[in-house]
Coordinates of C-alpha atoms in Angstrom, one line a residue:
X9 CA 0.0 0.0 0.0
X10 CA 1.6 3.3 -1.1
X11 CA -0.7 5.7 -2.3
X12 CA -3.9 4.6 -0.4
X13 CA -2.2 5.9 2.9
X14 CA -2.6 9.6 1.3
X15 CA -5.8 9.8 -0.1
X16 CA -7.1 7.9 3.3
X17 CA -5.8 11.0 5.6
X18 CA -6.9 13.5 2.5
X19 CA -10.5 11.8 2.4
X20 CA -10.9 11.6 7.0
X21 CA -9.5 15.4 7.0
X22 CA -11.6 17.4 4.0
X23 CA -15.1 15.7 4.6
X24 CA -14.7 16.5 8.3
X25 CA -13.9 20.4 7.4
X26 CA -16.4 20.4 4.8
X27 CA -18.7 18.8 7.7
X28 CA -18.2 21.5 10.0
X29 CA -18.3 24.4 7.5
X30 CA -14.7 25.5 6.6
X31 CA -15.4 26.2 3.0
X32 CA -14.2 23.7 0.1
X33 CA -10.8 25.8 -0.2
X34 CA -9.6 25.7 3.4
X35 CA -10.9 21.9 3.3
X36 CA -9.1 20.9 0.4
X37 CA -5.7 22.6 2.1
X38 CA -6.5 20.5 5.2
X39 CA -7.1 17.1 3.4
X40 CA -3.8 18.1 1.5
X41 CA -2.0 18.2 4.1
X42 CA -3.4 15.3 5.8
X43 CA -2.4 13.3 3.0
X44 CA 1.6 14.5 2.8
X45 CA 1.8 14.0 6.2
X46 CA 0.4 10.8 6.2
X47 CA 3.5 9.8 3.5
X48 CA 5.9 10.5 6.2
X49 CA 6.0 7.6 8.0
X50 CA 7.3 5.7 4.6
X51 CA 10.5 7.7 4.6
X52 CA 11.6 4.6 6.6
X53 CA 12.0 2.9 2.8
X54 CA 15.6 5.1 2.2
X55 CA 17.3 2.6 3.6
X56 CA 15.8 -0.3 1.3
X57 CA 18.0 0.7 -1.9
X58 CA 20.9 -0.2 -0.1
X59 CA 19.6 -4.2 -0.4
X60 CA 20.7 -3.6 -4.3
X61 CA 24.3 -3.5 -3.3
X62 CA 24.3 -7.4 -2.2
X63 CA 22.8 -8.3 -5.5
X64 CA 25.9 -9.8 -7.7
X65 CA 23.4 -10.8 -10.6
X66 CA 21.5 -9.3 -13.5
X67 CA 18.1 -11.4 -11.9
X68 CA 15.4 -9.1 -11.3
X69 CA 13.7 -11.2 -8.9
X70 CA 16.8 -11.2 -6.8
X71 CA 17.3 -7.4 -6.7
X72 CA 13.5 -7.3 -6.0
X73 CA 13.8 -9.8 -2.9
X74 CA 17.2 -7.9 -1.5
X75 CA 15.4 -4.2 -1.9
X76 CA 12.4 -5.5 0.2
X77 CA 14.8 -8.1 2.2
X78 CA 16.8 -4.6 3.6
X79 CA 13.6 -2.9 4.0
X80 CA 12.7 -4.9 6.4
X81 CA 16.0 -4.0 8.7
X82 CA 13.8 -0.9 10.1
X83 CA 10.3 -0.5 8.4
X84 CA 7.4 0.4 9.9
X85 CA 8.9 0.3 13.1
X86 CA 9.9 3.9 14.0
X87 CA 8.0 5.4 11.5
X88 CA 4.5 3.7 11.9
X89 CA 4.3 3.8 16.3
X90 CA 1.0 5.2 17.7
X91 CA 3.2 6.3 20.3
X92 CA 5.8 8.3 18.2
X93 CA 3.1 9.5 16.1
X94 CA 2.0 12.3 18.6
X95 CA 4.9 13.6 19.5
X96 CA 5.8 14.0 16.4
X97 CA 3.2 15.8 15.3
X98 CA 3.6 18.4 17.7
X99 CA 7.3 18.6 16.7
X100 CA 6.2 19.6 13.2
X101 CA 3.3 21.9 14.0
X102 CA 6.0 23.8 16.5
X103 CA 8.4 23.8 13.9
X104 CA 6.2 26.3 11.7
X105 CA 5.6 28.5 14.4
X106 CA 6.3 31.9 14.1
X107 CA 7.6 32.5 17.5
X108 CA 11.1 32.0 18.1
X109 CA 11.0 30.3 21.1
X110 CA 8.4 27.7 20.1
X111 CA 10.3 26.6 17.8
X112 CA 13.5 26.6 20.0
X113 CA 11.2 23.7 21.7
X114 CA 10.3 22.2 18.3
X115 CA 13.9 21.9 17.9
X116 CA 14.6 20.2 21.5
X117 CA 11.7 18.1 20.1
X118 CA 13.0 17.4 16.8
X119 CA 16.3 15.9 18.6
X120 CA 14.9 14.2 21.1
X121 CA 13.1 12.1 18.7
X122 CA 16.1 10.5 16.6
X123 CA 18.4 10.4 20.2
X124 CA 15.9 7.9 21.5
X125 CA 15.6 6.1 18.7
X126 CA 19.2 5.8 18.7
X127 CA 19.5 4.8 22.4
X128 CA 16.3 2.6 22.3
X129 CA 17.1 0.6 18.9
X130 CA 20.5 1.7 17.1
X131 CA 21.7 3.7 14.8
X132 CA 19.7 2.5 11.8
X133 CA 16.9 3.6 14.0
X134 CA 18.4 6.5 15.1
X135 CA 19.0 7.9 11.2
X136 CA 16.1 6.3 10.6
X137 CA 13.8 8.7 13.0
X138 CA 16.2 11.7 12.4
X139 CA 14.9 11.3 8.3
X140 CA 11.5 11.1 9.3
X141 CA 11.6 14.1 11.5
X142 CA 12.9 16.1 8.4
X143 CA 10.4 15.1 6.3
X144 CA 7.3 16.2 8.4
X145 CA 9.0 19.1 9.6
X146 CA 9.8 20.0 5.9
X147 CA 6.1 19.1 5.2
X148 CA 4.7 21.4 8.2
X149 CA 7.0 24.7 6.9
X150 CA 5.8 23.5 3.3
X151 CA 2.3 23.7 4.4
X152 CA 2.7 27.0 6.6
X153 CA 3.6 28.9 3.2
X154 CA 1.9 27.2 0.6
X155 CA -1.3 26.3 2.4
X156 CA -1.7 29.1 4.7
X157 CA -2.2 26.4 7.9
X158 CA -1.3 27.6 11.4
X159 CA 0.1 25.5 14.3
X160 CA -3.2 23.9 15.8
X161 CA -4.4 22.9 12.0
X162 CA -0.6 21.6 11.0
X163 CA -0.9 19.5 14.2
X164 CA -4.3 18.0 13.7
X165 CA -3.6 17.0 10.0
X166 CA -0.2 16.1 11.2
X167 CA -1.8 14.2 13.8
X168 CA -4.6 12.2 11.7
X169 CA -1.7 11.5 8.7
X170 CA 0.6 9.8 11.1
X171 CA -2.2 7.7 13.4
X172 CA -3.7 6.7 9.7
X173 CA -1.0 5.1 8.0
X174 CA 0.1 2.6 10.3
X175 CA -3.1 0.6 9.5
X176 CA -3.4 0.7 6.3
X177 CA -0.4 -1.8 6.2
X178 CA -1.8 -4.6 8.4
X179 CA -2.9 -6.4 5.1
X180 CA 0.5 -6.3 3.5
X181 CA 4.2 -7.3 4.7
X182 CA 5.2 -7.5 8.7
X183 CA 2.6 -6.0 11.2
X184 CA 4.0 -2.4 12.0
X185 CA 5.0 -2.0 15.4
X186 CA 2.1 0.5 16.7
X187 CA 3.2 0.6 20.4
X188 CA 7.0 1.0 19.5
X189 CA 9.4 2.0 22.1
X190 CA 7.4 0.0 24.3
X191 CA 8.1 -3.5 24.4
X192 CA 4.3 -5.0 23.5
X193 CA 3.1 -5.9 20.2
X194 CA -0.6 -5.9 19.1
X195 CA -0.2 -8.2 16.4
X196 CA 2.3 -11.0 15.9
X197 CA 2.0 -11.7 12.8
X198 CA 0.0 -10.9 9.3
X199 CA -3.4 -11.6 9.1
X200 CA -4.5 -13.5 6.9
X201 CA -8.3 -13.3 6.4
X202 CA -8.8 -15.8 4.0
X203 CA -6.0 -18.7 4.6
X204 CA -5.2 -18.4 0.4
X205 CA -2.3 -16.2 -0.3
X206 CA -4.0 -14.8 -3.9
X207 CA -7.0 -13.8 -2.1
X208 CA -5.0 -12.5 0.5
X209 CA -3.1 -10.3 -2.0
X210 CA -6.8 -9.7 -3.7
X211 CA -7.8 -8.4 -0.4
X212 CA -5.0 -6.2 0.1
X213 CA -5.4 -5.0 -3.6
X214 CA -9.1 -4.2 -2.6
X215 CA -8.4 -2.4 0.5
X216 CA -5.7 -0.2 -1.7
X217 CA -8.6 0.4 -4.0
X218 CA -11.2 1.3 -1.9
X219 CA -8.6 4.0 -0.2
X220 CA -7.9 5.3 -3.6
X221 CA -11.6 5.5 -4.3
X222 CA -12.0 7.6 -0.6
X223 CA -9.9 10.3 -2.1
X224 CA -11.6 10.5 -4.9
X225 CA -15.1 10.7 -3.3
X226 CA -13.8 13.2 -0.9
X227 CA -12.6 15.6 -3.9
X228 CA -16.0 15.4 -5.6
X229 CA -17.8 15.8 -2.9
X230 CA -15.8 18.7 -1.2
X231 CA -15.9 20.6 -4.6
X232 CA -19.8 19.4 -5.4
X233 CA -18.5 18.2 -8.9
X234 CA -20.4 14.8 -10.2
X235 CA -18.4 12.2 -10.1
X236 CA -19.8 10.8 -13.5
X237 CA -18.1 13.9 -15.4
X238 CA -14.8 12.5 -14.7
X239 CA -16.1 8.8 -15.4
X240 CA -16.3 7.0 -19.0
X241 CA -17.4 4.2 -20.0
X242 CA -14.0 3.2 -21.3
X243 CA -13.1 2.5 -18.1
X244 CA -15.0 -0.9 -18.8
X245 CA -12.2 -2.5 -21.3
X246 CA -10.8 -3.4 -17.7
X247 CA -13.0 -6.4 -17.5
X248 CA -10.5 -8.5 -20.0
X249 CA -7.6 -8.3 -17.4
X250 CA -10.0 -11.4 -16.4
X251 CA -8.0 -13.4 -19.3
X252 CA -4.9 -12.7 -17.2
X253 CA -6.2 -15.5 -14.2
X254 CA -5.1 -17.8 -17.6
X255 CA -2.0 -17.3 -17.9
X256 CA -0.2 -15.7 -15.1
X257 CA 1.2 -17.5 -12.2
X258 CA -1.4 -16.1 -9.2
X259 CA 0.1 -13.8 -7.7
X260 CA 0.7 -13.5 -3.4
X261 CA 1.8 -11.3 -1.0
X262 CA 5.5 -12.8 -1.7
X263 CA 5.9 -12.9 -5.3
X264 CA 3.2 -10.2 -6.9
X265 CA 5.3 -8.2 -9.1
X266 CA 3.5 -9.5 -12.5
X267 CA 0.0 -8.7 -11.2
X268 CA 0.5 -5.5 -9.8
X269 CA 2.4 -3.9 -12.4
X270 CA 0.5 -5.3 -15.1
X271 CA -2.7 -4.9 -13.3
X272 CA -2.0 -1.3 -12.7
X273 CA -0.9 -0.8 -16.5
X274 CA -4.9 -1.7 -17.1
X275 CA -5.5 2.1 -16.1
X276 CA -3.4 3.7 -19.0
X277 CA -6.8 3.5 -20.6
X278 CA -8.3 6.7 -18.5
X279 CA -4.9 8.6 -20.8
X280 CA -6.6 7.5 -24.0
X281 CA -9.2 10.0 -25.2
X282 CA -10.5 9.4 -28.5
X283 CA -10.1 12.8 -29.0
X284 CA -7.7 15.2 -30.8
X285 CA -6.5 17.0 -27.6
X286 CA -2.5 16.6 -26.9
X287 CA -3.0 16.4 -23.1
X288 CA -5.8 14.3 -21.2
X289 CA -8.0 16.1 -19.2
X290 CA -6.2 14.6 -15.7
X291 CA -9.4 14.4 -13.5
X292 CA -11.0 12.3 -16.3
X293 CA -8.1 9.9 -17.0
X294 CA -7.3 9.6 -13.1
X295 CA -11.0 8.6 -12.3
X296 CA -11.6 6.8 -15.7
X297 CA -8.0 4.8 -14.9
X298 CA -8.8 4.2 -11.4
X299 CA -11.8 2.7 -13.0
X300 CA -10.5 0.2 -15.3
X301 CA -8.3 -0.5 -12.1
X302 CA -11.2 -1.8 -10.6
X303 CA -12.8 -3.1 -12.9
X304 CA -9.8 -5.4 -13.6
X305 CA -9.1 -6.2 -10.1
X306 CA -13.2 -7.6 -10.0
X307 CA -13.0 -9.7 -12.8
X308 CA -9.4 -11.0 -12.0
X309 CA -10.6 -12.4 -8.6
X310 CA -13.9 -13.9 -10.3
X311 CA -11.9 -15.6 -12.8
X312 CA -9.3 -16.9 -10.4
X313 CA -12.3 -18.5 -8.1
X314 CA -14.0 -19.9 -10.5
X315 CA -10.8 -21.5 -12.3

């Protein structure tokens, strides 16, 4: 899960403001902002590439399995505690204060972070949290200027992007550690809601998905655009991805790489207008892509269950 994280935090934050009356500008700043700082916590992921160093052959499957073997040195450990996660929001909101000595304390904050990473787990951890603290506190400063978002809002969306993520992973790869420093873990192990590693990965494709489809509700609704002017019905050439259960090994949690790329390659479809216009029109071909997405994804996992 990579992108559903975002939209997740963007979808939670700008229905709640539009809820409560903010106007669809301030809203959409809020879900925006929601959704960067719920892409923090991934930052843990630098230290992956370095996997590609061990790899002495020309065997993508090999430099695939050492990137995510080094990722899982340090991911979602750090990064993805319920803990950490306040704390660090408060470090970023301080950060963009406009007082000097507020952020004096964001920076004792800031430090404080990566030093007990350091003395709790190592100095992977330690560089680890120290990465992650620049990111959101580059995020908050980003948002400040751009976005026009005080302290109290950069906390809250800070605070709602961080808490978010963390779940959105419990599908895919090793449980994050949500009570991290603390020596108690909620979940052992990955669960496995169906006891068949496709439909496992199905399920985790489907969760993705419907995150992906949050964000894009959210934006329609915020900005009281239809939904169906950004939808068409190309979107339903998706359905022969069915063929694929045919003639692709099915695909798990382990080894998915040839679903999900080619899967994903289904939504280049939402690009192709029938029309003499040089760019697409990119509402349209993200909703018409997501789309075929879908529509793929539905009649891969029919196909496979009836096979």
């Amino acid at each position: 899960m990579f992108v559903g994280h975002e939209t997740v935090a963007f979808a939670l934050v700008a229905l709640a403001a539009a809820r409560y009356g903010l106007g669809r500008e301030r809203a959409l700043a809020l879900g925006v902002a929601a959704g960067c700082f719920a892409a923090v916590p991934d930052v843990d992921m630098a230290y992956a590439p370095l996997g590609l160093l061990t790899v002495h052959s020309a065997d993508a499957l090999a430099a695939a399995n050492a990137f995510w073997g080094a990722s899982t040195e340090v991911h979602r450990a750090v990064t993805h505690s319920l803990v950490v996660a306040p704390l660090a929001a408060a470090v970023f909101a301080l950060a963009a204060a406009r007082d000097r000595p507020v952020r004096v304390a964001a920076a004792a904050g800031a430090l404080a972070l990566p030093v007990g990473a350091l003395a709790v787990s190592g100095v992977l951890a330690g560089a680890v949290m120290a990465l992650y603290v620049l990111a959101g506190v580059a995020i908050a400063l980003l948002a400040r200027r751009r976005l026009a978002l005080g302290p109290r809002a950069l906390a809250a969306t800070a605070l709602v992007g961080l808490l978010t993520h963390p779940f959105g992973d419990l599908l895919t790869g090793t449980p994050p550690e949500f009570l991290y420093p603390l020596p108690w873990h909620l979940l052992a192990a990955r669960p496995t809601p169906f006891g068949d590693p496709t439909l496992d990965l199905l399920a985790a494709f489907a969760l993705e998905l419907a995150c992906l489809w949050a964000g894009v509700y959210a934006y329609h609704r915020v900005t009281a655009t239809p939904l169906r002017e950004h939808l068409h019905g190309r979107a339903a050439a998706g359905a022969a991805y069915a063929l694929a259960a045919l003639v692709i090994t099915p695909p798990t949690l382990d080894v998915s790489y040839h679903f999900v790329f080619s899967v994903v390659a289904v939504g280049a479809v939402g690009v192709v207008e029938p029309t003499k216009r040089r760019l697409p029109d990119l509402p349209s071909a993200a909703v018409t892509g997501l789309a075929a997405v879908t529509v793929a994804g539905v009649g891969y996992t029919l196909a496979y269950l009836l096979l």
